[in-house]
Coordinates of C-alpha atoms in Angstrom, one line a residue:
M1408 CA 0.0 0.0 0.0
E1409 CA 1.2 3.5 -0.9
I1410 CA -0.2 6.8 0.5
D1411 CA 0.3 10.0 -1.4
F1412 CA -1.1 13.5 -1.8
L1413 CA -4.1 13.7 -4.1
K1414 CA -2.6 16.8 -5.7
K1415 CA 0.1 14.5 -7.2
H1416 CA -2.6 12.4 -8.9
P1417 CA -5.1 14.8 -10.5
D1418 CA -6.5 11.9 -12.5
K1419 CA -8.0 10.5 -9.2
I1420 CA -9.8 13.7 -8.2
N1421 CA -13.2 12.6 -9.6
E1422 CA -12.9 9.1 -8.1
V1423 CA -11.9 10.5 -4.6
S1424 CA -14.6 13.1 -4.9
K1425 CA -17.2 10.4 -5.5
M1426 CA -16.1 8.5 -2.4
I1427 CA -16.3 11.6 -0.3
F1428 CA -19.6 12.8 -1.8
K1429 CA -21.3 9.4 -1.4
E1430 CA -20.1 8.8 2.2
F1431 CA -20.1 12.3 3.7
V1432 CA -22.4 14.5 1.7
E1433 CA -25.3 12.3 0.4
K1434 CA -25.6 10.2 3.6
T1435 CA -25.8 13.4 5.7
G1436 CA -28.4 15.1 3.6
S1437 CA -26.1 18.0 2.9
S1438 CA -27.1 20.5 0.2
K1439 CA -23.6 20.5 -1.2
K1440 CA -23.3 19.3 -4.8
F1441 CA -20.8 16.9 -6.3
E1442 CA -19.1 19.8 -8.0
D1443 CA -18.6 21.5 -4.7
V1444 CA -16.6 18.5 -3.4
V1445 CA -14.5 18.4 -6.6
N1446 CA -13.8 22.1 -6.5
Y1447 CA -12.9 22.0 -2.8
I1448 CA -10.4 19.1 -3.0
S1449 CA -9.0 20.4 -6.3
N1450 CA -7.8 23.6 -4.6
E1451 CA -5.0 21.9 -2.7
K1452 CA -1.7 23.5 -2.0
D1453 CA 1.5 22.1 -0.3
T1454 CA 1.1 23.6 3.1
T1455 CA -2.4 25.0 3.4
F1456 CA -5.7 23.3 3.8
P1457 CA -7.5 21.3 2.5
I1458 CA -5.0 18.5 2.0
T1459 CA -6.2 15.2 0.8
L1460 CA -4.3 11.9 1.0
V1461 CA -5.1 8.8 -1.0
A1462 CA -4.2 5.2 -0.3
F1463 CA -3.3 3.1 -3.3
E1464 CA -2.8 -0.6 -3.9
N1465 CA -1.5 -1.7 -7.3
G1466 CA -2.5 1.7 -8.7
E1467 CA -6.1 1.5 -7.4
C1468 CA -7.5 4.1 -5.1
I1469 CA -8.6 2.2 -1.9
G1470 CA -9.1 5.0 0.6
T1471 CA -8.8 8.6 1.4
V1472 CA -8.6 11.1 4.2
S1473 CA -8.5 14.9 4.3
I1474 CA -7.1 17.6 6.6
F1475 CA -9.2 20.7 7.0
E1476 CA -8.5 23.8 8.8
N1477 CA -11.9 23.5 10.5
D1478 CA -14.5 20.8 10.3
L1479 CA -16.9 22.1 13.0
K1480 CA -17.9 25.8 12.7
I1481 CA -19.0 26.0 16.3
R1482 CA -15.4 25.1 17.4
E1483 CA -13.2 27.3 15.3
R1484 CA -10.5 27.4 17.9
Y1485 CA -9.6 23.8 17.2
K1486 CA -7.2 23.4 14.3
P1487 CA -6.5 21.4 12.1
W1488 CA -9.0 18.5 11.6
L1489 CA -8.8 15.0 10.3
A1490 CA -11.9 14.7 8.0
S1491 CA -13.5 12.4 5.5
L1492 CA -11.6 9.2 6.4
Y1493 CA -12.9 6.5 4.1
T1494 CA -11.8 3.0 3.0
K1495 CA -13.6 1.1 0.3
P1496 CA -15.6 -1.7 1.9
E1497 CA -13.6 -4.5 0.2
Y1498 CA -10.4 -3.2 1.8
R1499 CA -11.7 -2.7 5.4
G1500 CA -10.0 -4.6 8.1
R1501 CA -6.7 -4.3 6.4
S1502 CA -5.4 -1.3 8.3
V1503 CA -5.9 1.2 5.4
G1504 CA -7.6 3.6 7.8
K1505 CA -4.8 3.3 10.3
A1506 CA -2.2 4.0 7.6
L1507 CA -4.2 7.0 6.4
I1508 CA -4.4 8.4 10.0
D1509 CA -0.7 7.8 10.6
K1510 CA 0.2 9.7 7.4
T1511 CA -2.2 12.5 8.3
I1512 CA -0.5 12.9 11.7
E1513 CA 2.9 12.9 10.0
V1514 CA 1.8 15.7 7.6
V1515 CA 0.2 17.8 10.4
K1516 CA 3.4 17.5 12.5
E1517 CA 5.5 18.6 9.5
L1518 CA 3.3 21.6 9.2
G1519 CA 4.1 22.6 12.8
F1520 CA 0.9 21.5 14.6
N1521 CA 1.0 19.6 17.8
E1522 CA -2.7 18.6 17.9
L1523 CA -5.1 17.2 15.4
Y1524 CA -8.9 17.1 15.9
L1525 CA -11.8 15.2 14.5
R1526 CA -15.5 15.0 14.8
T1527 CA -17.6 11.9 14.7
E1528 CA -21.3 11.2 15.1
D1529 CA -21.0 7.4 15.1
A1530 CA -17.4 6.1 15.4
S1531 CA -16.3 7.3 18.8
E1532 CA -15.2 3.8 19.9
Y1533 CA -13.0 3.4 16.8
Y1534 CA -11.0 6.5 17.8
R1535 CA -10.9 5.8 21.5
K1536 CA -9.4 2.4 20.8
R1537 CA -6.7 4.1 18.7
G1538 CA -5.6 6.5 21.5
W1539 CA -7.6 9.6 20.5
I1540 CA -8.5 11.8 23.5
Y1541 CA -12.2 12.7 24.0
V1542 CA -12.6 16.4 24.2
E1543 CA -16.4 17.1 24.3
T1544 CA -19.8 16.3 22.9
V1545 CA -21.5 19.2 21.2
S1546 CA -24.6 19.8 19.0
D1547 CA -25.0 21.9 15.9
E1548 CA -27.9 22.8 13.7
K1549 CA -27.8 19.4 12.1
Y1550 CA -26.6 16.9 14.7
E1551 CA -27.7 16.4 18.3
K1552 CA -24.5 14.6 19.2
I1553 CA -21.1 15.2 17.8
D1554 CA -18.1 13.8 19.7
V1555 CA -14.9 15.8 19.3
F1556 CA -11.5 14.0 19.8
K1557 CA -7.9 15.2 19.6
K1558 CA -4.6 13.5 19.1
V1559 CA -1.6 15.1 20.7
I1560 CA 1.4 15.0 18.3
Y1561 CA 4.9 14.5 19.7

């Protein structure tokens, strides 16, 4: 498995956008359009957010994760955020998510941050088991329960 920056693989932008759109936009009932996702992840730079990483196996895109400056408007003081972690179903259970998270932590550390945040509505146990620290549970206009976690980076 290889993990690389999406910006180095522009031919994969649509494929990754479809994964993100299907899992994190359609399922949540967001009003964002597919083109919004494509435009957002197409605007990547080297050291500013968003940054999207892709896991490859034999040239096939098998998972993705993004780093956003903020992924929860009611908590703007927390920066940056791990977002849109997704592994294709047929590759789950093979540590693709762990590898993507590890690479995300490495990138964030290289950018000079010593903390990384995430939000989840339904995967709190997954992150607790992987050493993420529970910060708080909040609500916003869309969700009644959002758990916020952080990872301290050494």
